[in-house]
Amino acid sequence: MKNITAIIRPAKTSETQEALEALGLYRITITNVMGCGRQAGYSASYIYSAVETNLLRKTKIEVIVDDSTMQMALDTIITVNRSGHQGDGKVFVSTVCCA
Protein backbone atom coordinates (compact mmCIF):
# COMPACT_ATOMS: atom_id res chain seq x y z
CA MET A 1 0.00 0.00 0.00
CA LYS A 2 1.08 3.57 -0.63
CA ASN A 3 0.46 6.88 1.14
CA ILE A 4 0.09 9.76 -1.31
CA THR A 5 0.55 13.20 0.27
CA ALA A 6 -0.13 16.23 -1.92
CA ILE A 7 0.48 19.85 -0.94
CA ILE A 8 -1.73 21.92 -3.26
CA ARG A 9 -3.33 25.33 -3.74
CA PRO A 10 -6.45 25.72 -1.53
CA ALA A 11 -8.52 26.69 -4.59
CA LYS A 12 -7.97 23.20 -6.04
CA THR A 13 -9.10 21.27 -2.95
CA SER A 14 -12.69 20.49 -4.00
CA GLU A 15 -11.72 19.66 -7.57
CA THR A 16 -9.00 17.28 -6.36
CA GLN A 17 -11.32 15.62 -3.86
CA GLU A 18 -14.03 15.12 -6.51
CA ALA A 19 -11.50 13.65 -8.96
CA LEU A 20 -10.24 11.17 -6.33
CA GLU A 21 -13.79 10.22 -5.39
CA ALA A 22 -14.53 9.57 -9.08
CA LEU A 23 -11.76 6.94 -8.90
CA GLY A 24 -13.51 5.35 -5.92
CA LEU A 25 -11.12 6.80 -3.34
CA TYR A 26 -13.29 8.11 -0.48
CA ARG A 27 -10.92 7.79 2.49
CA ILE A 28 -9.16 11.12 2.13
CA THR A 29 -7.64 13.35 4.82
CA ILE A 30 -7.60 17.07 4.06
CA THR A 31 -5.71 19.54 6.25
CA ASN A 32 -5.18 23.30 5.96
CA VAL A 33 -1.46 23.99 6.30
CA MET A 34 1.05 26.80 5.82
CA GLY A 35 4.44 26.47 4.22
CA CYS A 36 7.13 28.04 2.12
CA GLY A 37 8.91 27.11 -1.05
CA ARG A 38 10.06 28.98 -4.13
CA GLN A 39 7.02 31.25 -4.05
CA ALA A 40 7.86 34.69 -2.73
CA GLY A 41 5.20 34.95 -0.04
CA TYR A 42 3.19 38.11 0.45
CA SER A 43 3.04 41.47 2.21
CA ALA A 44 0.03 42.72 4.12
CA SER A 45 -0.86 45.78 6.17
CA TYR A 46 -2.34 45.36 9.63
CA ILE A 47 -3.31 48.46 11.62
CA TYR A 48 -0.49 50.84 10.68
CA SER A 49 2.23 48.22 10.18
CA ALA A 50 3.37 46.16 7.21
CA VAL A 51 3.85 42.44 7.70
CA GLU A 52 5.84 40.28 5.33
CA THR A 53 5.78 36.50 5.43
CA ASN A 54 7.03 33.69 3.25
CA LEU A 55 4.44 31.27 4.64
CA LEU A 56 1.55 30.68 2.27
CA ARG A 57 -1.74 28.89 2.84
CA LYS A 58 -1.82 25.45 1.24
CA THR A 59 -3.93 22.31 1.53
CA LYS A 60 -2.48 18.91 2.37
CA ILE A 61 -4.37 15.92 0.97
CA GLU A 62 -3.47 12.42 2.12
CA VAL A 63 -4.87 9.21 0.69
CA ILE A 64 -3.85 5.58 1.23
CA VAL A 65 -4.16 3.47 -1.92
CA ASP A 66 -3.37 -0.05 -3.08
CA ASP A 67 -0.27 -0.47 -5.22
CA SER A 68 -2.51 -1.18 -8.22
CA THR A 69 -4.38 2.14 -7.80
CA MET A 70 -1.36 4.29 -6.93
CA GLN A 71 -0.35 5.43 -10.42
CA MET A 72 -3.93 6.29 -11.41
CA ALA A 73 -4.44 8.37 -8.22
CA LEU A 74 -1.06 10.07 -8.65
CA ASP A 75 -1.78 10.97 -12.30
CA THR A 76 -5.19 12.35 -11.30
CA ILE A 77 -3.76 14.60 -8.56
CA ILE A 78 -1.05 15.93 -10.88
CA THR A 79 -3.46 16.52 -13.79
CA VAL A 80 -5.99 18.41 -11.66
CA ASN A 81 -3.38 20.63 -9.97
CA ARG A 82 -0.87 21.36 -12.72
CA SER A 83 -1.17 24.88 -14.11
CA GLY A 84 2.45 25.28 -15.16
CA HIS A 85 3.04 28.09 -12.67
CA GLN A 86 5.13 28.18 -9.55
CA GLY A 87 3.17 27.11 -6.48
CA ASP A 88 1.21 24.24 -8.03
CA GLY A 89 2.42 22.07 -5.15
CA LYS A 90 4.31 18.88 -4.43
CA VAL A 91 3.32 15.23 -4.28
CA PHE A 92 5.03 12.65 -2.08
CA VAL A 93 4.56 8.88 -2.20
CA SER A 94 5.64 6.56 0.60
CA THR A 95 5.15 2.90 1.38
CA VAL A 96 2.76 1.94 4.17
CA CYS A 97 3.43 -1.25 6.13
CA CYS A 98 0.51 -3.20 7.50
CA ALA A 99 1.31 -5.70 10.23
PDB file of N, CA and C in Angstrom:
ATOM      1  N   MET A   1       0.844  -1.176   0.000  1.00  0.00           N
ATOM      2  CA  MET A   1       0.000   0.000   0.000  1.00  0.00           C
ATOM      3  C   MET A   1       0.887   1.236   0.000  1.00  0.00           C
ATOM      4  N   LYS A   2       0.351   2.319  -0.523  1.00  0.00           N
ATOM      5  CA  LYS A   2       1.084   3.574  -0.633  1.00  0.00           C
ATOM      6  C   LYS A   2       0.300   4.706   0.014  1.00  0.00           C
ATOM      7  N   ASN A   3       1.037   5.650   0.602  1.00  0.00           N
ATOM      8  CA  ASN A   3       0.461   6.876   1.140  1.00  0.00           C
ATOM      9  C   ASN A   3       0.839   7.991   0.174  1.00  0.00           C
ATOM     10  N   ILE A   4      -0.149   8.622  -0.425  1.00  0.00           N
ATOM     11  CA  ILE A   4       0.087   9.764  -1.313  1.00  0.00           C
ATOM     12  C   ILE A   4      -0.249  11.024  -0.522  1.00  0.00           C
ATOM     13  N   THR A   5       0.730  11.919  -0.405  1.00  0.00           N
ATOM     14  CA  THR A   5       0.549  13.202   0.269  1.00  0.00           C
ATOM     15  C   THR A   5       0.773  14.294  -0.763  1.00  0.00           C
ATOM     16  N   ALA A   6      -0.221  15.138  -0.952  1.00  0.00           N
ATOM     17  CA  ALA A   6      -0.127  16.227  -1.923  1.00  0.00           C
ATOM     18  C   ALA A   6      -0.316  17.551  -1.206  1.00  0.00           C
ATOM     19  N   ILE A   7       0.600  18.486  -1.444  1.00  0.00           N
ATOM     20  CA  ILE A   7       0.475  19.852  -0.939  1.00  0.00           C
ATOM     21  C   ILE A   7       0.057  20.700  -2.134  1.00  0.00           C
ATOM     22  N   ILE A   8      -1.157  21.251  -2.087  1.00  0.00           N
ATOM     23  CA  ILE A   8      -1.729  21.921  -3.256  1.00  0.00           C
ATOM     24  C   ILE A   8      -2.274  23.297  -2.899  1.00  0.00           C
ATOM     25  N   ARG A   9      -2.669  24.037  -3.944  1.00  0.00           N
ATOM     26  CA  ARG A   9      -3.331  25.329  -3.741  1.00  0.00           C
ATOM     27  C   ARG A   9      -4.717  25.081  -3.127  1.00  0.00           C
ATOM     28  N   PRO A  10      -5.124  25.891  -2.144  1.00  0.00           N
ATOM     29  CA  PRO A  10      -6.453  25.716  -1.535  1.00  0.00           C
ATOM     30  C   PRO A  10      -7.595  25.775  -2.539  1.00  0.00           C
ATOM     31  N   ALA A  11      -7.457  26.553  -3.593  1.00  0.00           N
ATOM     32  CA  ALA A  11      -8.524  26.688  -4.585  1.00  0.00           C
ATOM     33  C   ALA A  11      -8.778  25.388  -5.347  1.00  0.00           C
ATOM     34  N   LYS A  12      -7.842  24.464  -5.307  1.00  0.00           N
ATOM     35  CA  LYS A  12      -7.969  23.202  -6.036  1.00  0.00           C
ATOM     36  C   LYS A  12      -8.446  22.044  -5.154  1.00  0.00           C
ATOM     37  N   THR A  13      -8.742  22.320  -3.897  1.00  0.00           N
ATOM     38  CA  THR A  13      -9.097  21.270  -2.947  1.00  0.00           C
ATOM     39  C   THR A  13     -10.337  20.489  -3.376  1.00  0.00           C
ATOM     40  N   SER A  14     -11.432  21.176  -3.638  1.00  0.00           N
ATOM     41  CA  SER A  14     -12.685  20.494  -3.996  1.00  0.00           C
ATOM     42  C   SER A  14     -12.552  19.715  -5.297  1.00  0.00           C
ATOM     43  N   GLU A  15     -11.897  20.323  -6.280  1.00  0.00           N
ATOM     44  CA  GLU A  15     -11.721  19.660  -7.570  1.00  0.00           C
ATOM     45  C   GLU A  15     -10.880  18.387  -7.425  1.00  0.00           C
ATOM     46  N   THR A  16      -9.848  18.459  -6.593  1.00  0.00           N
ATOM     47  CA  THR A  16      -9.004  17.281  -6.363  1.00  0.00           C
ATOM     48  C   THR A  16      -9.774  16.197  -5.628  1.00  0.00           C
ATOM     49  N   GLN A  17     -10.526  16.585  -4.614  1.00  0.00           N
ATOM     50  CA  GLN A  17     -11.324  15.621  -3.856  1.00  0.00           C
ATOM     51  C   GLN A  17     -12.350  14.934  -4.762  1.00  0.00           C
ATOM     52  N   GLU A  18     -13.034  15.693  -5.592  1.00  0.00           N
ATOM     53  CA  GLU A  18     -14.029  15.123  -6.506  1.00  0.00           C
ATOM     54  C   GLU A  18     -13.382  14.163  -7.501  1.00  0.00           C
ATOM     55  N   ALA A  19     -12.202  14.512  -7.998  1.00  0.00           N
ATOM     56  CA  ALA A  19     -11.505  13.648  -8.958  1.00  0.00           C
ATOM     57  C   ALA A  19     -11.079  12.331  -8.299  1.00  0.00           C
ATOM     58  N   LEU A  20     -10.624  12.391  -7.047  1.00  0.00           N
ATOM     59  CA  LEU A  20     -10.243  11.167  -6.335  1.00  0.00           C
ATOM     60  C   LEU A  20     -11.464  10.312  -6.022  1.00  0.00           C
ATOM     61  N   GLU A  21     -12.555  10.957  -5.651  1.00  0.00           N
ATOM     62  CA  GLU A  21     -13.791  10.215  -5.385  1.00  0.00           C
ATOM     63  C   GLU A  21     -14.320   9.558  -6.649  1.00  0.00           C
ATOM     64  N   ALA A  22     -14.118  10.176  -7.809  1.00  0.00           N
ATOM     65  CA  ALA A  22     -14.529   9.572  -9.080  1.00  0.00           C
ATOM     66  C   ALA A  22     -13.748   8.292  -9.358  1.00  0.00           C
ATOM     67  N   LEU A  23     -12.553   8.174  -8.772  1.00  0.00           N
ATOM     68  CA  LEU A  23     -11.759   6.940  -8.897  1.00  0.00           C
ATOM     69  C   LEU A  23     -12.167   5.896  -7.869  1.00  0.00           C
ATOM     70  N   GLY A  24     -13.087   6.267  -6.966  1.00  0.00           N
ATOM     71  CA  GLY A  24     -13.514   5.350  -5.921  1.00  0.00           C
ATOM     72  C   GLY A  24     -12.690   5.476  -4.649  1.00  0.00           C
ATOM     73  N   LEU A  25     -11.937   6.562  -4.522  1.00  0.00           N
ATOM     74  CA  LEU A  25     -11.122   6.799  -3.335  1.00  0.00           C
ATOM     75  C   LEU A  25     -11.851   7.784  -2.429  1.00  0.00           C
ATOM     76  N   TYR A  26     -12.473   7.278  -1.369  1.00  0.00           N
ATOM     77  CA  TYR A  26     -13.285   8.109  -0.484  1.00  0.00           C
ATOM     78  C   TYR A  26     -12.622   8.378   0.860  1.00  0.00           C
ATOM     79  N   ARG A  27     -11.602   7.607   1.201  1.00  0.00           N
ATOM     80  CA  ARG A  27     -10.921   7.788   2.485  1.00  0.00           C
ATOM     81  C   ARG A  27      -9.774   8.765   2.296  1.00  0.00           C
ATOM     82  N   ILE A  28     -10.099  10.043   2.410  1.00  0.00           N
ATOM     83  CA  ILE A  28      -9.157  11.121   2.128  1.00  0.00           C
ATOM     84  C   ILE A  28      -9.068  12.008   3.370  1.00  0.00           C
ATOM     85  N   THR A  29      -7.844  12.395   3.732  1.00  0.00           N
ATOM     86  CA  THR A  29      -7.644  13.346   4.818  1.00  0.00           C
ATOM     87  C   THR A  29      -7.211  14.668   4.209  1.00  0.00           C
ATOM     88  N   ILE A  30      -7.908  15.744   4.577  1.00  0.00           N
ATOM     89  CA  ILE A  30      -7.605  17.073   4.057  1.00  0.00           C
ATOM     90  C   ILE A  30      -7.312  17.991   5.240  1.00  0.00           C
ATOM     91  N   THR A  31      -6.155  18.668   5.172  1.00  0.00           N
ATOM     92  CA  THR A  31      -5.706  19.538   6.253  1.00  0.00           C
ATOM     93  C   THR A  31      -5.281  20.884   5.679  1.00  0.00           C
ATOM     94  N   ASN A  32      -5.677  21.979   6.330  1.00  0.00           N
ATOM     95  CA  ASN A  32      -5.181  23.300   5.961  1.00  0.00           C
ATOM     96  C   ASN A  32      -3.820  23.476   6.609  1.00  0.00           C
ATOM     97  N   VAL A  33      -2.816  23.836   5.809  1.00  0.00           N
ATOM     98  CA  VAL A  33      -1.456  23.994   6.303  1.00  0.00           C
ATOM     99  C   VAL A  33      -0.863  25.301   5.791  1.00  0.00           C
ATOM    100  N   MET A  34       0.296  25.655   6.318  1.00  0.00           N
ATOM    101  CA  MET A  34       1.049  26.802   5.817  1.00  0.00           C
ATOM    102  C   MET A  34       2.466  26.333   5.572  1.00  0.00           C
ATOM    103  N   GLY A  35       3.085  26.874   4.523  1.00  0.00           N
ATOM    104  CA  GLY A  35       4.442  26.471   4.217  1.00  0.00           C
ATOM    105  C   GLY A  35       5.112  27.452   3.287  1.00  0.00           C
ATOM    106  N   CYS A  36       6.385  27.178   3.021  1.00  0.00           N
ATOM    107  CA  CYS A  36       7.127  28.038   2.121  1.00  0.00           C
ATOM    108  C   CYS A  36       7.920  27.189   1.145  1.00  0.00           C
ATOM    109  N   GLY A  37       8.151  27.765  -0.003  1.00  0.00           N
ATOM    110  CA  GLY A  37       8.908  27.114  -1.052  1.00  0.00           C
ATOM    111  C   GLY A  37       9.532  28.188  -1.920  1.00  0.00           C
ATOM    112  N   ARG A  38       9.482  27.987  -3.219  1.00  0.00           N
ATOM    113  CA  ARG A  38      10.060  28.975  -4.127  1.00  0.00           C
ATOM    114  C   ARG A  38       9.164  30.181  -4.344  1.00  0.00           C
ATOM    115  N   GLN A  39       7.894  30.092  -3.938  1.00  0.00           N
ATOM    116  CA  GLN A  39       7.017  31.249  -4.054  1.00  0.00           C
ATOM    117  C   GLN A  39       7.492  32.344  -3.116  1.00  0.00           C
ATOM    118  N   ALA A  40       7.283  33.565  -3.471  1.00  0.00           N
ATOM    119  CA  ALA A  40       7.858  34.686  -2.731  1.00  0.00           C
ATOM    120  C   ALA A  40       7.138  35.014  -1.429  1.00  0.00           C
ATOM    121  N   GLY A  41       5.951  34.556  -1.208  1.00  0.00           N
ATOM    122  CA  GLY A  41       5.196  34.949  -0.039  1.00  0.00           C
ATOM    123  C   GLY A  41       4.370  36.183  -0.350  1.00  0.00           C
ATOM    124  N   TYR A  42       4.017  36.940   0.678  1.00  0.00           N
ATOM    125  CA  TYR A  42       3.185  38.115   0.448  1.00  0.00           C
ATOM    126  C   TYR A  42       3.424  39.160   1.525  1.00  0.00           C
ATOM    127  N   SER A  43       2.992  40.364   1.252  1.00  0.00           N
ATOM    128  CA  SER A  43       3.036  41.465   2.215  1.00  0.00           C
ATOM    129  C   SER A  43       1.604  41.880   2.507  1.00  0.00           C
ATOM    130  N   ALA A  44       1.367  42.273   3.731  1.00  0.00           N
ATOM    131  CA  ALA A  44       0.028  42.722   4.115  1.00  0.00           C
ATOM    132  C   ALA A  44       0.163  43.863   5.115  1.00  0.00           C
ATOM    133  N   SER A  45      -0.848  44.690   5.202  1.00  0.00           N
ATOM    134  CA  SER A  45      -0.865  45.778   6.175  1.00  0.00           C
ATOM    135  C   SER A  45      -1.896  45.473   7.247  1.00  0.00           C
ATOM    136  N   TYR A  46      -1.457  45.575   8.484  1.00  0.00           N
ATOM    137  CA  TYR A  46      -2.343  45.358   9.625  1.00  0.00           C
ATOM    138  C   TYR A  46      -2.209  46.539  10.565  1.00  0.00           C
ATOM    139  N   ILE A  47      -3.224  47.331  10.686  1.00  0.00           N
ATOM    140  CA  ILE A  47      -3.305  48.460  11.618  1.00  0.00           C
ATOM    141  C   ILE A  47      -1.966  49.199  11.729  1.00  0.00           C
ATOM    142  N   TYR A  48      -1.641  49.950  10.725  1.00  0.00           N
ATOM    143  CA  TYR A  48      -0.487  50.844  10.682  1.00  0.00           C
ATOM    144  C   TYR A  48       0.874  50.155  10.568  1.00  0.00           C
ATOM    145  N   SER A  49       0.926  48.869  10.341  1.00  0.00           N
ATOM    146  CA  SER A  49       2.231  48.225  10.175  1.00  0.00           C
ATOM    147  C   SER A  49       2.171  47.217   9.031  1.00  0.00           C
ATOM    148  N   ALA A  50       3.271  47.119   8.317  1.00  0.00           N
ATOM    149  CA  ALA A  50       3.368  46.165   7.212  1.00  0.00           C
ATOM    150  C   ALA A  50       3.950  44.861   7.733  1.00  0.00           C
ATOM    151  N   VAL A  51       3.394  43.769   7.289  1.00  0.00           N
ATOM    152  CA  VAL A  51       3.848  42.445   7.701  1.00  0.00           C
ATOM    153  C   VAL A  51       4.230  41.671   6.451  1.00  0.00           C
ATOM    154  N   GLU A  52       5.418  41.106   6.453  1.00  0.00           N
ATOM    155  CA  GLU A  52       5.844  40.275   5.332  1.00  0.00           C
ATOM    156  C   GLU A  52       6.049  38.856   5.836  1.00  0.00           C
ATOM    157  N   THR A  53       5.607  37.896   5.052  1.00  0.00           N
ATOM    158  CA  THR A  53       5.778  36.502   5.431  1.00  0.00           C
ATOM    159  C   THR A  53       6.072  35.676   4.191  1.00  0.00           C
ATOM    160  N   ASN A  54       6.807  34.607   4.363  1.00  0.00           N
ATOM    161  CA  ASN A  54       7.030  33.694   3.253  1.00  0.00           C
ATOM    162  C   ASN A  54       6.174  32.442   3.402  1.00  0.00           C
ATOM    163  N   LEU A  55       5.345  32.396   4.450  1.00  0.00           N
ATOM    164  CA  LEU A  55       4.436  31.269   4.637  1.00  0.00           C
ATOM    165  C   LEU A  55       3.145  31.526   3.876  1.00  0.00           C
ATOM    166  N   LEU A  56       2.773  30.565   3.062  1.00  0.00           N
ATOM    167  CA  LEU A  56       1.547  30.676   2.273  1.00  0.00           C
ATOM    168  C   LEU A  56       0.577  29.580   2.681  1.00  0.00           C
ATOM    169  N   ARG A  57      -0.705  29.889   2.544  1.00  0.00           N
ATOM    170  CA  ARG A  57      -1.743  28.894   2.838  1.00  0.00           C
ATOM    171  C   ARG A  57      -1.732  27.832   1.746  1.00  0.00           C
ATOM    172  N   LYS A  58      -1.767  26.584   2.152  1.00  0.00           N
ATOM    173  CA  LYS A  58      -1.821  25.446   1.243  1.00  0.00           C
ATOM    174  C   LYS A  58      -2.783  24.421   1.838  1.00  0.00           C
ATOM    175  N   THR A  59      -3.102  23.418   1.066  1.00  0.00           N
ATOM    176  CA  THR A  59      -3.929  22.314   1.530  1.00  0.00           C
ATOM    177  C   THR A  59      -3.127  21.030   1.380  1.00  0.00           C
ATOM    178  N   LYS A  60      -3.156  20.206   2.422  1.00  0.00           N
ATOM    179  CA  LYS A  60      -2.485  18.909   2.366  1.00  0.00           C
ATOM    180  C   LYS A  60      -3.553  17.832   2.241  1.00  0.00           C
ATOM    181  N   ILE A  61      -3.443  17.024   1.198  1.00  0.00           N
ATOM    182  CA  ILE A  61      -4.370  15.918   0.972  1.00  0.00           C
ATOM    183  C   ILE A  61      -3.590  14.620   1.113  1.00  0.00           C
ATOM    184  N   GLU A  62      -4.105  13.721   1.936  1.00  0.00           N
ATOM    185  CA  GLU A  62      -3.473  12.418   2.117  1.00  0.00           C
ATOM    186  C   GLU A  62      -4.481  11.327   1.778  1.00  0.00           C
ATOM    187  N   VAL A  63      -4.013  10.336   1.053  1.00  0.00           N
ATOM    188  CA  VAL A  63      -4.868   9.209   0.695  1.00  0.00           C
ATOM    189  C   VAL A  63      -4.008   7.947   0.651  1.00  0.00           C
ATOM    190  N   ILE A  64      -4.524   6.879   1.247  1.00  0.00           N
ATOM    191  CA  ILE A  64      -3.847   5.580   1.229  1.00  0.00           C
ATOM    192  C   ILE A  64      -4.479   4.760   0.112  1.00  0.00           C
ATOM    193  N   VAL A  65      -3.647   4.223  -0.766  1.00  0.00           N
ATOM    194  CA  VAL A  65      -4.155   3.467  -1.916  1.00  0.00           C
ATOM    195  C   VAL A  65      -3.406   2.145  -2.048  1.00  0.00           C
ATOM    196  N   ASP A  66      -4.038   1.197  -2.734  1.00  0.00           N
ATOM    197  CA  ASP A  66      -3.370  -0.053  -3.084  1.00  0.00           C
ATOM    198  C   ASP A  66      -2.311   0.232  -4.136  1.00  0.00           C
ATOM    199  N   ASP A  67      -1.331  -0.636  -4.221  1.00  0.00           N
ATOM    200  CA  ASP A  67      -0.265  -0.474  -5.218  1.00  0.00           C
ATOM    201  C   ASP A  67      -0.840  -0.395  -6.628  1.00  0.00           C
ATOM    202  N   SER A  68      -1.921  -1.150  -6.875  1.00  0.00           N
ATOM    203  CA  SER A  68      -2.514  -1.178  -8.218  1.00  0.00           C
ATOM    204  C   SER A  68      -3.224   0.130  -8.580  1.00  0.00           C
ATOM    205  N   THR A  69      -3.644   0.890  -7.587  1.00  0.00           N
ATOM    206  CA  THR A  69      -4.377   2.136  -7.798  1.00  0.00           C
ATOM    207  C   THR A  69      -3.472   3.368  -7.716  1.00  0.00           C
ATOM    208  N   MET A  70      -2.257   3.181  -7.222  1.00  0.00           N
ATOM    209  CA  MET A  70      -1.363   4.294  -6.926  1.00  0.00           C
ATOM    210  C   MET A  70      -1.094   5.187  -8.132  1.00  0.00           C
ATOM    211  N   GLN A  71      -0.721   4.619  -9.264  1.00  0.00           N
ATOM    212  CA  GLN A  71      -0.351   5.433 -10.422  1.00  0.00           C
ATOM    213  C   GLN A  71      -1.546   6.226 -10.953  1.00  0.00           C
ATOM    214  N   MET A  72      -2.731   5.610 -10.943  1.00  0.00           N
ATOM    215  CA  MET A  72      -3.934   6.292 -11.409  1.00  0.00           C
ATOM    216  C   MET A  72      -4.271   7.487 -10.491  1.00  0.00           C
ATOM    217  N   ALA A  73      -4.158   7.290  -9.174  1.00  0.00           N
ATOM    218  CA  ALA A  73      -4.436   8.368  -8.225  1.00  0.00           C
ATOM    219  C   ALA A  73      -3.395   9.473  -8.354  1.00  0.00           C
ATOM    220  N   LEU A  74      -2.141   9.098  -8.500  1.00  0.00           N
ATOM    221  CA  LEU A  74      -1.059  10.066  -8.654  1.00  0.00           C
ATOM    222  C   LEU A  74      -1.244  10.907  -9.913  1.00  0.00           C
ATOM    223  N   ASP A  75      -1.545  10.255 -11.035  1.00  0.00           N
ATOM    224  CA  ASP A  75      -1.777  10.971 -12.296  1.00  0.00           C
ATOM    225  C   ASP A  75      -2.959  11.930 -12.181  1.00  0.00           C
ATOM    226  N   THR A  76      -4.006  11.516 -11.477  1.00  0.00           N
ATOM    227  CA  THR A  76      -5.191  12.354 -11.301  1.00  0.00           C
ATOM    228  C   THR A  76      -4.857  13.606 -10.502  1.00  0.00           C
ATOM    229  N   ILE A  77      -4.136  13.450  -9.396  1.00  0.00           N
ATOM    230  CA  ILE A  77      -3.760  14.596  -8.561  1.00  0.00           C
ATOM    231  C   ILE A  77      -2.910  15.577  -9.362  1.00  0.00           C
ATOM    232  N   ILE A  78      -1.942  15.073 -10.102  1.00  0.00           N
ATOM    233  CA  ILE A  78      -1.054  15.931 -10.880  1.00  0.00           C
ATOM    234  C   ILE A  78      -1.824  16.646 -11.986  1.00  0.00           C
ATOM    235  N   THR A  79      -2.691  15.926 -12.687  1.00  0.00           N
ATOM    236  CA  THR A  79      -3.457  16.517 -13.788  1.00  0.00           C
ATOM    237  C   THR A  79      -4.374  17.638 -13.296  1.00  0.00           C
ATOM    238  N   VAL A  80      -5.058  17.409 -12.187  1.00  0.00           N
ATOM    239  CA  VAL A  80      -5.990  18.409 -11.656  1.00  0.00           C
ATOM    240  C   VAL A  80      -5.258  19.662 -11.189  1.00  0.00           C
ATOM    241  N   ASN A  81      -4.064  19.512 -10.617  1.00  0.00           N
ATOM    242  CA  ASN A  81      -3.381  20.630  -9.971  1.00  0.00           C
ATOM    243  C   ASN A  81      -2.318  21.315 -10.810  1.00  0.00           C
ATOM    244  N   ARG A  82      -1.932  20.753 -11.926  1.00  0.00           N
ATOM    245  CA  ARG A  82      -0.865  21.359 -12.723  1.00  0.00           C
ATOM    246  C   ARG A  82      -1.403  22.522 -13.547  1.00  0.00           C
ATOM    247  N   SER A  83      -0.835  23.701 -13.308  1.00  0.00           N
ATOM    248  CA  SER A  83      -1.173  24.877 -14.112  1.00  0.00           C
ATOM    249  C   SER A  83       0.055  25.357 -14.886  1.00  0.00           C
ATOM    250  N   GLY A  84       1.216  24.852 -14.520  1.00  0.00           N
ATOM    251  CA  GLY A  84       2.448  25.277 -15.162  1.00  0.00           C
ATOM    252  C   GLY A  84       3.090  26.475 -14.496  1.00  0.00           C
ATOM    253  N   HIS A  85       2.504  26.942 -13.395  1.00  0.00           N
ATOM    254  CA  HIS A  85       3.040  28.089 -12.674  1.00  0.00           C
ATOM    255  C   HIS A  85       3.640  27.643 -11.347  1.00  0.00           C
ATOM    256  N   GLN A  86       4.536  28.454 -10.843  1.00  0.00           N
ATOM    257  CA  GLN A  86       5.130  28.183  -9.553  1.00  0.00           C
ATOM    258  C   GLN A  86       4.043  28.147  -8.488  1.00  0.00           C
ATOM    259  N   GLY A  87       4.143  27.201  -7.561  1.00  0.00           N
ATOM    260  CA  GLY A  87       3.171  27.109  -6.479  1.00  0.00           C
ATOM    261  C   GLY A  87       2.091  26.083  -6.702  1.00  0.00           C
ATOM    262  N   ASP A  88       2.202  25.287  -7.780  1.00  0.00           N
ATOM    263  CA  ASP A  88       1.208  24.236  -8.031  1.00  0.00           C
ATOM    264  C   ASP A  88       1.214  23.190  -6.929  1.00  0.00           C
ATOM    265  N   GLY A  89       2.348  22.988  -6.275  1.00  0.00           N
ATOM    266  CA  GLY A  89       2.419  22.065  -5.155  1.00  0.00           C
ATOM    267  C   GLY A  89       3.425  20.965  -5.367  1.00  0.00           C
ATOM    268  N   LYS A  90       3.421  20.044  -4.415  1.00  0.00           N
ATOM    269  CA  LYS A  90       4.313  18.883  -4.425  1.00  0.00           C
ATOM    270  C   LYS A  90       3.495  17.659  -4.074  1.00  0.00           C
ATOM    271  N   VAL A  91       3.967  16.511  -4.583  1.00  0.00           N
ATOM    272  CA  VAL A  91       3.320  15.232  -4.282  1.00  0.00           C
ATOM    273  C   VAL A  91       4.396  14.277  -3.785  1.00  0.00           C
ATOM    274  N   PHE A  92       4.110  13.610  -2.671  1.00  0.00           N
ATOM    275  CA  PHE A  92       5.032  12.653  -2.078  1.00  0.00           C
ATOM    276  C   PHE A  92       4.344  11.290  -1.997  1.00  0.00           C
ATOM    277  N   VAL A  93       5.085  10.231  -2.292  1.00  0.00           N
ATOM    278  CA  VAL A  93       4.559   8.877  -2.201  1.00  0.00           C
ATOM    279  C   VAL A  93       5.462   8.076  -1.277  1.00  0.00           C
ATOM    280  N   SER A  94       4.867   7.405  -0.295  1.00  0.00           N
ATOM    281  CA  SER A  94       5.639   6.561   0.602  1.00  0.00           C
ATOM    282  C   SER A  94       4.925   5.232   0.792  1.00  0.00           C
ATOM    283  N   THR A  95       5.696   4.223   1.169  1.00  0.00           N
ATOM    284  CA  THR A  95       5.147   2.898   1.383  1.00  0.00           C
ATOM    285  C   THR A  95       4.569   2.796   2.791  1.00  0.00           C
ATOM    286  N   VAL A  96       3.419   2.142   2.896  1.00  0.00           N
ATOM    287  CA  VAL A  96       2.761   1.938   4.174  1.00  0.00           C
ATOM    288  C   VAL A  96       2.845   0.447   4.511  1.00  0.00           C
ATOM    289  N   CYS A  97       3.338   0.145   5.699  1.00  0.00           N
ATOM    290  CA  CYS A  97       3.425  -1.252   6.134  1.00  0.00           C
ATOM    291  C   CYS A  97       2.208  -1.589   6.978  1.00  0.00           C
ATOM    292  N   CYS A  98       1.644  -2.713   6.709  1.00  0.00           N
ATOM    293  CA  CYS A  98       0.511  -3.197   7.495  1.00  0.00           C
ATOM    294  C   CYS A  98       0.933  -4.499   8.175  1.00  0.00           C
ATOM    295  N   ALA A  99       0.881  -4.507   9.487  1.00  0.00           N
ATOM    296  CA  ALA A  99       1.311  -5.704  10.230  1.00  0.00           C
ATOM    297  C   ALA A  99       0.117  -6.550  10.603  1.00  0.00           C
TER     298      ALA A  99
END
